[in-house]
């Protein structure tokens, strides 16, 4: 990672390399740049949403080396050299939706959609390890994400539906 | 909200990190160690902390080990909560670790947050400080000046205050294995699973060969400002595990823990939880100790739990 000072502010900047959805990107950011902002502002990947910016709502959840993390609780610089998956990277290249995305469509698992990217990423990672959840598991899987619209019932249904769809596709 | 500006450092060698922390201290510069960032990042973003330097330790090698032996479990500074929770050897020797870790936030937070970082953060609302206080053990701190082991009772100075000096890095923590015949349990009440506890109790009960209580201790989460373990033996020692007055031990704890009110619960409600959850945790721990009765012999074999 190379560093230099921003000529205007004098603030340190760093060149950070991120592999996002299979493609390497290089951005120059100050050390305090949150990963969520690097994704949204520097890389223009606005699918990752920012709600609370202190780890509580889960809207900003992305996969870091395959594991879900809060992108608002990571510095972009800390993710240098790492592999990230955002909601933009879930569907197949031909546009076929990921089973979790399809399940949200099937079960009407969203209303305004603000929380959806975070739920989708969290559930996609959850189902990889727990392919056969029951209703309680499905609710617990989402307990770290907040939704102001749906009342969670249709999201719970989407978890179960996604598990069903995944069993079909092996994803 | 965004963090205030700081200079970011990511040393790749421990000596370089210690040297950097030492130089920043000598220069009177405010520096913060960044581990999982699951407590530090919110504090930076809310500008509750505005360090001039952030020293990211995530690139340091050799700090991500979990070592299990007869004495207990040693956890390196870069072991994530999730890694420790999944570690079969640690779970076999200290089931309490896994029980407590499952109550720490949500899996997404546990994927990144470190167990040692949680101790350094010294939050009375966190589960792991209570576990360390209950089991006993130490935090291993390193600086340019050398290494020291800070024993649990000396490590937690107050809410969000540990005994680490600004130039010290906690490289590991050691959780002691309790004596043979000891059972442990962890119970907590939270609004949702994964939220910070309204009140939580970690308990350990040791029984003798005849099934009588020899020792009973408990440590608390979100109950008050302190981090430490209480000896509740006075209420139950000598009694058979089936008839011991666990509720009396709960009442003893109610009198000893100074609870506080906040937006989540009143002090009075918390005190009620202290009494009820203490009794429940001790009873669970005693049941575990009963199951562990075979271990009076086998616990002497150091390899036993490590498998
Ligand atoms: C939404 C949310 C819910 C949470 N719920 C809970 C919960 O229910 N229970 C719970 O216990 N925790 C909870 N946490 C906190 C979480 O467990 C943190 O991971 C943990 O408290 C700190 O670990 P960290 O590695 O993230 O440390 P950081 O955030 O990186 O650091 C925390 C502090 O410790 C210092 N520090 C860290 N590591 C070291 C080291 N090796 N040497 C010297 N100093 C160090 C830092 O300088 C900083 O001051 C929650 C967090 C969030 C965001
Ligand atoms: S924006 Fe990251 S958890 Fe809310
Ligand atoms: S759909 Fe609106 S917040 Fe969840």
XYZ file of C-alpha atoms and ligand atoms in Angstrom:
539
model
C 0.000 0.000 0.000
C 1.527 3.342 -1.016
C 0.751 6.506 0.893
C 0.915 10.210 0.053
C -0.521 13.393 1.524
C -3.483 15.086 -0.061
C -2.096 18.408 -1.369
C -5.202 20.390 -0.365
C -5.867 19.091 3.153
C -2.509 17.604 4.027
C -4.386 14.434 5.052
C -2.680 11.100 4.406
C -4.083 9.113 1.481
C -3.513 5.471 0.632
C -3.782 3.447 -2.537
C -6.022 0.502 -1.718
C -6.553 -2.543 -3.923
C -9.898 -4.287 -3.569
C -11.148 -7.305 -5.480
C -14.869 -6.677 -5.761
C -17.171 -9.227 -7.391
C -14.177 -10.792 -9.118
C -12.602 -7.582 -10.446
C -9.610 -5.737 -9.018
C -10.042 -2.042 -8.343
C -7.540 0.520 -7.127
C -8.685 3.568 -5.208
C -6.861 6.395 -3.471
C -8.561 7.124 -0.166
C -7.818 8.718 3.190
C -7.203 6.282 6.041
C -10.549 7.117 7.600
C -12.561 6.066 4.518
C -15.116 3.448 5.539
C -15.338 0.432 3.273
C -19.052 1.171 2.771
C -18.153 4.625 1.413
C -15.323 3.285 -0.723
C -17.796 0.891 -2.350
C -20.542 3.465 -2.796
C -18.618 6.661 -3.541
C -15.278 5.600 -4.952
C -16.435 2.520 -6.873
C -20.020 3.711 -7.483
C -21.395 0.367 -6.336
C -24.455 1.780 -4.628
C -26.184 -1.552 -4.053
C -24.584 -1.678 -0.602
C -26.749 0.545 1.584
C -25.784 2.580 4.628
C -28.346 2.967 7.393
C -26.895 3.531 10.832
C -23.158 3.592 10.172
C -22.397 2.022 13.519
C -22.988 -1.652 13.026
C -26.564 -1.997 14.206
C -28.809 -2.169 11.127
C -26.950 -4.570 8.836
C -27.889 -2.745 5.600
C -24.206 -2.461 4.641
C -23.414 -6.189 4.959
C -20.988 -7.518 2.321
C -18.874 -10.658 2.109
C -15.193 -10.278 2.996
C -13.274 -13.351 1.822
C -16.640 -15.106 1.730
C -17.812 -14.200 5.262
C -20.456 -11.575 5.977
C -19.196 -8.393 7.656
C -20.465 -4.857 8.213
C -18.802 -2.674 5.595
C -19.446 0.404 7.783
C -17.281 -1.157 10.499
C -14.253 -1.709 8.292
C -11.797 0.800 6.962
C -11.274 0.525 3.218
C -7.548 0.364 3.983
C -8.064 -2.716 6.166
C -9.686 -4.498 3.224
C -6.648 -3.872 0.989
C -5.811 -7.020 -0.958
C -9.014 -8.789 0.060
C -11.887 -10.308 -1.845
C -15.307 -8.664 -1.493
C -18.735 -9.661 -2.726
C -21.509 -7.091 -2.816
C -25.144 -7.535 -3.778
C -24.171 -6.583 -7.341
C -22.079 -9.745 -7.497
C -24.749 -12.251 -6.523
C -26.692 -12.796 -9.739
C -25.288 -14.913 -12.577
C -23.598 -13.035 -15.429
C -26.654 -13.802 -17.598
C -28.901 -12.064 -15.083
C -30.310 -15.190 -13.421
C -31.038 -14.176 -9.853
C -29.300 -15.825 -6.906
C -31.722 -18.159 -5.054
C -31.972 -15.689 -2.170
C -32.835 -12.844 -4.528
C -35.399 -15.020 -6.305
C -36.890 -16.013 -2.965
C -37.320 -12.346 -1.961
C -39.247 -11.837 -5.227
C -41.325 -14.992 -4.713
C -42.210 -14.213 -1.085
C -42.562 -10.430 -1.344
C -39.690 -10.141 1.133
C -39.247 -6.401 0.657
C -41.221 -3.201 0.556
C -39.039 -0.080 0.298
C -35.967 -2.235 -0.322
C -33.559 -0.216 1.803
C -32.625 -3.108 4.063
C -32.731 -5.731 1.315
C -29.084 -5.846 0.159
C -27.960 -6.474 3.735
C -30.543 -9.199 4.305
C -29.732 -10.871 1.002
C -25.991 -10.987 1.683
C -26.495 -12.193 5.262
C -28.932 -14.925 4.243
C -26.843 -16.062 1.268
C -23.878 -16.633 3.586
C -26.079 -18.222 6.261
C -27.578 -20.801 3.896
C -24.182 -21.911 2.697
C -23.494 -23.195 6.220
C -27.058 -24.044 7.205
C -28.770 -25.374 4.092
C -31.803 -26.733 5.924
C -33.140 -24.138 8.400
C -36.449 -24.402 10.262
C -38.630 -21.371 11.028
C -36.771 -20.469 14.210
C -33.412 -20.765 12.477
C -34.706 -18.574 9.664
C -35.658 -15.809 12.093
C -32.411 -16.120 14.046
C -30.459 -15.875 10.782
C -31.916 -12.392 10.254
C -31.777 -11.180 13.865
C -28.814 -8.924 13.163
C -30.568 -6.988 10.396
C -33.242 -4.347 10.801
C -36.221 -3.826 8.517
C -38.648 -0.962 9.116
C -41.277 -2.117 6.603
C -42.026 -5.792 6.310
C -42.523 -7.021 9.849
C -40.022 -9.771 9.011
C -42.573 -12.509 8.276
C -42.040 -12.443 4.516
C -38.289 -12.249 4.989
C -38.472 -15.359 7.160
C -40.498 -17.027 4.413
C -37.857 -15.964 1.878
C -35.129 -17.675 3.911
C -37.050 -20.951 3.797
C -37.895 -20.499 0.109
C -34.256 -19.727 -0.729
C -33.189 -22.913 1.032
C -35.697 -24.804 -1.080
C -34.474 -23.170 -4.300
C -30.823 -23.750 -3.378
C -31.425 -27.431 -2.837
C -32.560 -27.436 -6.451
C -29.562 -25.557 -7.863
C -26.810 -26.660 -5.513
C -25.792 -23.029 -4.940
C -21.167 10.265 10.785
C -17.584 9.812 9.662
C -14.352 9.416 11.603
C -12.106 12.435 12.078
C -8.824 12.352 10.128
C -6.028 10.123 11.403
C -2.852 8.602 10.074
C -3.321 4.930 9.258
C -0.560 2.382 9.860
C -0.541 -1.279 8.993
C 2.694 -2.837 10.243
C 3.373 -6.405 9.093
C 5.787 -7.369 11.858
C 5.131 -7.416 15.590
C 8.419 -5.665 16.408
C 7.606 -2.891 13.955
C 4.171 -2.478 15.515
C 5.625 -2.294 19.043
C 8.301 0.124 17.894
C 5.665 2.325 16.263
C 3.460 2.323 19.377
C 6.526 3.165 21.472
C 7.572 6.056 19.245
C 4.044 7.481 19.127
C 3.851 7.319 22.896
C 7.237 9.033 23.274
C 6.049 11.771 20.922
C 2.896 12.253 22.983
C 0.742 11.230 20.018
C -2.639 9.642 20.701
C -2.740 6.249 18.981
C -5.365 3.504 18.944
C -4.823 -0.149 18.103
C -7.327 -1.425 15.526
C -8.196 -5.134 15.786
C -11.678 -6.182 14.606
C -12.906 -2.602 14.769
C -16.355 -3.707 15.910
C -16.138 -1.384 18.906
C -13.492 1.077 17.711
C -15.118 1.931 14.354
C -18.443 2.976 15.919
C -16.479 5.085 18.399
C -14.509 6.705 15.575
C -17.598 7.304 13.466
C -19.477 8.831 16.395
C -16.316 10.789 17.193
C -16.268 9.463 20.725
C -12.624 8.706 19.907
C -10.412 10.942 17.769
C -6.948 9.395 17.798
C -4.221 10.988 15.663
C -2.973 7.520 14.663
C -4.656 4.180 14.071
C -2.410 1.119 14.164
C -4.122 -1.732 12.306
C -2.774 -5.044 13.622
C -4.637 -7.280 11.148
C -1.578 -7.859 8.966
C 0.606 -9.117 11.835
C 1.567 -12.772 11.543
C 1.407 -15.326 14.335
C -1.381 -13.778 16.411
C -4.240 -15.950 15.184
C -3.565 -19.139 17.136
C -5.732 -20.939 19.696
C -3.687 -23.213 21.968
C -5.344 -25.707 24.285
C -3.494 -27.493 27.074
C -3.990 -28.750 30.620
C -3.811 -25.218 32.002
C -6.551 -23.831 29.786
C -6.970 -22.006 26.497
C -4.655 -19.371 25.069
C -6.161 -17.117 22.419
C -4.106 -14.910 20.084
C -4.980 -11.282 19.453
C -6.287 -11.880 15.928
C -8.574 -14.800 16.737
C -12.087 -13.686 15.792
C -14.995 -14.420 18.125
C -16.311 -16.750 15.435
C -13.054 -18.669 15.171
C -12.910 -19.271 18.911
C -16.585 -20.250 18.987
C -15.905 -22.882 16.320
C -12.678 -24.207 17.857
C -13.472 -27.770 18.916
C -10.554 -28.126 21.351
C -11.353 -24.877 23.159
C -15.026 -25.846 23.330
C -14.182 -29.226 24.850
C -11.954 -27.817 27.587
C -13.941 -24.653 28.311
C -17.557 -25.067 27.198
C -18.274 -21.721 28.867
C -16.311 -19.918 26.151
C -18.595 -21.157 23.424
C -21.747 -20.565 25.482
C -20.706 -16.978 26.119
C -19.493 -16.297 22.583
C -22.845 -17.313 21.137
C -24.347 -14.405 23.073
C -21.814 -11.910 21.693
C -23.587 -9.846 19.044
C -24.614 -11.433 15.749
C -22.510 -13.801 13.631
C -21.718 -10.986 11.198
C -20.101 -8.986 14.021
C -18.399 -12.101 15.411
C -16.811 -12.774 12.027
C -14.706 -9.663 12.470
C -14.538 -8.804 16.175
C -11.691 -10.371 18.135
C -11.980 -11.992 21.544
C -8.853 -10.268 22.844
C -10.159 -6.928 21.493
C -13.314 -7.437 23.513
C -11.238 -7.827 26.683
C -9.156 -4.736 25.835
C -12.365 -2.776 25.307
C -13.283 -3.673 28.934
C -17.002 -3.114 28.517
C -19.073 -4.287 31.536
C -21.832 -5.048 28.988
C -19.627 -7.561 27.153
C -19.642 -11.302 27.794
C -15.947 -12.188 27.544
C -14.649 -9.937 30.323
C -17.078 -11.728 32.672
C -15.787 -15.088 31.450
C -12.169 -14.091 32.050
C -13.066 -12.723 35.491
C -14.864 -15.953 36.385
C -12.335 -18.471 35.081
C -9.292 -16.427 35.962
C -6.407 -15.962 33.610
C -4.321 -13.214 32.167
C -3.815 -10.871 29.264
C -0.327 -11.046 27.760
C 0.831 -7.515 26.939
C 3.891 -6.650 24.882
C 5.739 -3.432 24.265
C 9.271 -2.402 23.338
C 9.886 -2.619 27.074
C 9.135 -6.331 27.168
C 6.293 -8.675 27.990
C 4.077 -8.807 31.060
C 1.107 -10.932 32.076
C -1.698 -8.920 33.591
C -3.901 -11.108 35.781
C -7.652 -10.769 35.266
C -8.412 -8.915 38.539
C -5.738 -6.337 37.689
C -6.709 -5.962 34.045
C -10.154 -4.365 34.279
C -9.765 -0.955 35.910
C -13.242 0.404 35.200
C -15.831 0.725 32.458
C -13.967 0.847 29.109
C -10.658 1.057 30.946
C -8.021 -1.665 30.897
C -4.587 -1.766 32.481
C -2.848 -1.627 29.082
C -0.400 1.221 28.622
C -0.687 3.252 25.393
C 2.401 1.578 23.920
C 1.282 -1.946 24.824
C -0.262 -4.476 22.502
C -2.241 -7.365 23.947
C -0.819 -10.318 22.014
C -2.911 -13.034 23.655
C -5.098 -13.957 26.553
C -5.086 -17.077 28.689
C -8.319 -18.492 30.140
C -7.677 -20.875 33.037
C -9.237 -24.282 33.155
C -11.263 -24.650 36.354
C -10.434 -27.390 38.889
C -11.782 -30.949 38.380
C -15.426 -31.408 39.346
C -16.366 -27.920 38.136
C -19.365 -27.201 35.945
C -20.040 -23.871 34.258
C -23.052 -22.165 32.739
C -23.964 -18.935 31.031
C -27.437 -17.399 31.006
C -28.539 -14.020 29.808
C -31.607 -11.964 29.047
C -31.517 -9.724 25.966
C -34.257 -8.013 23.987
C -33.349 -10.022 20.875
C -30.813 -12.797 20.512
C -27.509 -11.111 19.710
C -28.283 -7.780 21.360
C -26.257 -6.583 24.299
C -27.575 -8.281 27.437
C -29.980 -6.549 29.799
C -28.295 -8.811 32.317
C -26.130 -11.912 31.980
C -24.510 -14.321 34.421
C -21.545 -16.666 34.025
C -21.371 -19.207 36.850
C -19.025 -21.943 38.023
C -19.829 -24.578 40.646
C -17.307 -27.093 41.967
C -18.574 -30.272 43.663
C -16.685 -32.917 45.604
C -16.835 -36.688 45.100
C -19.814 -36.947 47.446
C -21.797 -34.470 45.336
C -21.541 -31.592 47.811
C -20.930 -28.017 46.692
C -17.357 -26.969 47.348
C -17.347 -23.588 45.611
C -19.844 -21.372 43.776
C -18.886 -18.215 41.892
C -20.528 -15.909 39.395
C -19.603 -12.963 37.160
C -21.968 -10.481 35.588
C -22.698 -8.845 32.240
C -24.504 -5.479 32.013
C -25.362 -5.597 35.714
C -23.231 -2.735 36.973
C -20.033 -0.856 36.264
C -17.613 -3.438 37.593
C -16.044 -6.475 35.955
C -15.205 -9.186 38.471
C -16.343 -12.458 40.015
C -18.339 -12.933 43.218
C -17.853 -15.765 45.689
C -21.338 -17.065 46.521
C -20.137 -20.101 48.442
C -21.520 -18.766 51.715
C -25.075 -19.580 50.584
C -24.526 -23.094 49.252
C -21.168 -24.586 50.258
C -21.429 -28.027 51.849
C -24.960 -28.664 50.584
C -25.719 -31.506 48.202
C -26.146 -30.280 44.616
C -29.747 -31.539 44.563
C -30.824 -29.580 47.614
C -28.539 -26.534 47.615
C -30.368 -23.241 48.142
C -29.570 -21.683 44.760
C -32.229 -19.028 45.322
C -30.394 -17.942 48.486
C -27.208 -17.578 46.456
C -29.235 -15.448 44.032
C -30.373 -13.237 46.896
C -26.798 -12.979 48.141
C -25.774 -11.794 44.669
C -28.654 -9.305 44.542
C -27.228 -7.669 47.648
C -23.668 -7.604 46.301
C -24.161 -6.341 42.727
C -24.765 -2.583 42.453
C -27.010 -2.382 39.389
C -27.691 0.763 37.375
C -30.628 2.114 35.380
C -30.441 2.955 31.689
C -32.863 3.134 28.746
C -33.016 -0.665 28.548
C -33.923 -1.470 32.148
C -34.295 0.003 35.616
C -31.805 -0.851 38.347
C -34.574 -2.621 40.245
C -35.442 -4.879 37.305
C -31.761 -5.624 36.776
C -31.375 -6.595 40.431
C -34.323 -8.954 40.056
C -32.574 -10.472 37.024
C -29.323 -10.759 38.983
C -31.099 -12.815 41.669
C -33.085 -15.032 39.303
C -30.376 -15.578 36.679
C -27.733 -16.261 39.345
C -29.863 -19.035 40.833
C -30.536 -20.458 37.367
C -26.899 -20.291 36.229
C -25.594 -21.873 39.431
C -28.097 -24.700 39.185
C -27.154 -25.325 35.537
C -23.479 -25.214 36.439
C -24.026 -27.673 39.310
C -25.786 -30.062 36.924
C -22.794 -29.828 34.595
C -20.465 -30.444 37.522
C -22.466 -33.588 38.312
C -21.997 -34.808 34.743
C -18.344 -33.977 35.122
C -17.953 -36.281 38.165
C -16.011 -38.796 36.056
C -13.496 -36.056 35.461
C -12.204 -36.241 39.042
C -9.968 -38.910 37.664
C -9.779 -38.070 33.985
C -9.120 -34.349 34.392
C -5.727 -35.274 35.739
C -4.897 -36.460 32.255
C -3.837 -33.273 30.497
C -4.501 -34.616 27.013
C -8.078 -35.518 27.818
C -9.937 -32.309 26.957
C -7.596 -31.194 24.220
C -8.754 -33.766 21.732
C -23.958 -4.082 16.649
C -22.950 -4.585 17.623
C -23.357 -5.397 18.660
C -22.430 -5.878 19.585
N -22.879 -6.680 20.585
C -22.003 -7.165 21.480
C -22.433 -8.018 22.543
O -23.614 -8.357 22.668
N -21.498 -8.448 23.425
C -20.178 -8.115 23.307
O -19.379 -8.547 24.114
N -19.738 -7.328 22.312
C -20.615 -6.850 21.400
N -20.149 -6.039 20.399
C -18.714 -5.651 20.379
C -17.843 -6.710 19.707
O -17.814 -7.892 20.466
C -16.404 -6.237 19.478
O -15.883 -7.066 18.506
C -15.460 -6.284 20.656
O -15.985 -5.613 21.763
C -14.137 -5.590 20.351
O -13.307 -6.393 19.596
P -12.625 -5.831 18.277
O -11.625 -6.819 17.851
O -13.688 -5.483 17.314
O -11.847 -4.561 18.832
P -11.634 -3.049 18.281
O -12.964 -2.473 17.990
O -10.679 -3.134 17.144
O -10.963 -2.422 19.527
C -11.669 -2.159 20.732
C -10.744 -1.457 21.725
O -9.728 -2.342 22.202
C -8.435 -1.916 21.793
N -7.724 -3.112 21.333
C -8.252 -4.106 20.542
N -7.349 -5.087 20.374
C -6.242 -4.728 21.067
C -4.971 -5.356 21.283
N -4.688 -6.553 20.766
N -4.054 -4.712 22.040
C -4.343 -3.485 22.586
N -5.531 -2.856 22.430
C -6.480 -3.465 21.668
C -8.663 -0.887 20.714
O -7.618 0.068 20.663
C -9.979 -0.273 21.123
O -9.777 0.676 22.125
C -21.054 -5.540 19.453
C -20.628 -4.732 18.400
C -21.566 -4.249 17.494
C -21.093 -3.371 16.382
S -24.860 0.919 8.036
Fe -23.528 -0.653 8.631
S -24.698 -1.711 10.074
Fe -25.986 -0.013 9.655
S -38.130 -3.190 3.171
Fe -38.076 -1.179 3.910
S -36.616 -1.359 5.524
Fe -36.904 -3.378 4.936
